[in-house]
């Protein structure tokens, strides 16, 4: 008996000793974990997703994860069906029919119908601000409904069957589908409850790739709603600054950080951890014609452009040079670029001042621009740049801006929306340029704006400087991020 006990003890000792030399390979477990979830560092957690047109792209990303629209704009800028399986437009361009897919469901499992879409549009017209629903205000009867002149059912030309929605406009509006692709038109139920996500998230209905698991002031956690997405969970976690997001990123506590600090971009790029996406927005400079003569404006523009060019040559991710183009898409027009280079190189005399004053709205991109310009002028000229970063109210003060020699203006630059683009510059236009703009509005809403652009450039009144890029830091868990044509994450393409 003692022999058996001794043999058992010896066996246990040998097995235990052998196990101590076995290394556990947790790589497979880690690989499974990569699919479980990611954490997205953000500077704010929106509680109101009812009116969203003025929210940042990061805030809109939460809505885009939860919802889908009848149509969406893909990363190539093409309008493609989403909740709709197909879109049919009448020959006169006034009526649109959307066939609803038969495999689309609400987050509670019930099927999405044409009636659901009509009810959603009715709620938008009833509850949201005009700026939020410019697309729907093109619909026949929509404005009368908002003014209380007609009922929705009898007066508004939005109708449905179980599997389709038909919309008739007042007039032909070529950008209708493009506008309809924006996030505010993504399908939601009980729109009024979306103004308090943290209180109501358990009672909300939507039909996107993810659904809300929890929501508070510091975090919104989403769980996948279908099998088409890679990650089971996405957490949007609030950090007080992007620097804090990056600090958490460095210790593997954040997987996505939008627009990391300028100082981190080259390092991230070199390690293949940076995705840079071109945005349809840019920086423009407005010259004060009363304080700087024509040749002075030409010289100042060239100086500022050289400053940005020097910076961009060493920091390629933050901006793309405008090269004399008001819209990024026009950079293929080599003849126009060459002509504007010739115009800007004309020589002349200018009694340079000791000081030039500059004002810009206070944001991260403008801080970098102002610093670059100030440093370049100090190193290469006898002119001192004094700049002011103004808050929103200050920058809206036209009289205040008139006291400065140069104004940096940020503007969305979508070539298909030129009328809106130049309207946002209206307060800076000369009388002659205002007349050109008004003529374009009256004669042809989609007219050729080159006459206005040539006037602005040749007079050195409003000049393109640079186009912005969106930079995204990604962890090892993320191999690619697809950004749709409206600047939001396409969660189907998040890998």
CSV table of C-alpha atoms in Angstrom, one decimal, residues 15 40 47 63 96-97 187 243 301 328 336 407 430 441 464 469:
chain,number,residue,atom,x,y,z
A,15,UNK,CA,3.3,16.2,-13.7
A,40,UNK,CA,-13.4,55.4,-29.5
A,47,UNK,CA,-27.2,63.7,-25.3
A,63,UNK,CA,-26.2,58.3,-34.8
A,96,UNK,CA,-39.1,60.1,-56.4
A,97,UNK,CA,-40.1,56.5,-55.5
A,187,UNK,CA,-34.6,56.6,-39.9
A,243,UNK,CA,-4.3,64.8,-25.6
A,301,UNK,CA,-1.1,86.2,-50.0
A,328,UNK,CA,-10.6,70.5,-53.9
A,336,UNK,CA,-6.6,77.4,-64.1
A,407,UNK,CA,-9.3,87.3,-41.8
A,430,UNK,CA,-17.6,93.9,-52.9
A,441,UNK,CA,-28.8,83.2,-58.4
A,464,UNK,CA,-8.1,79.9,-51.1
A,469,UNK,CA,-7.8,66.6,-43.8
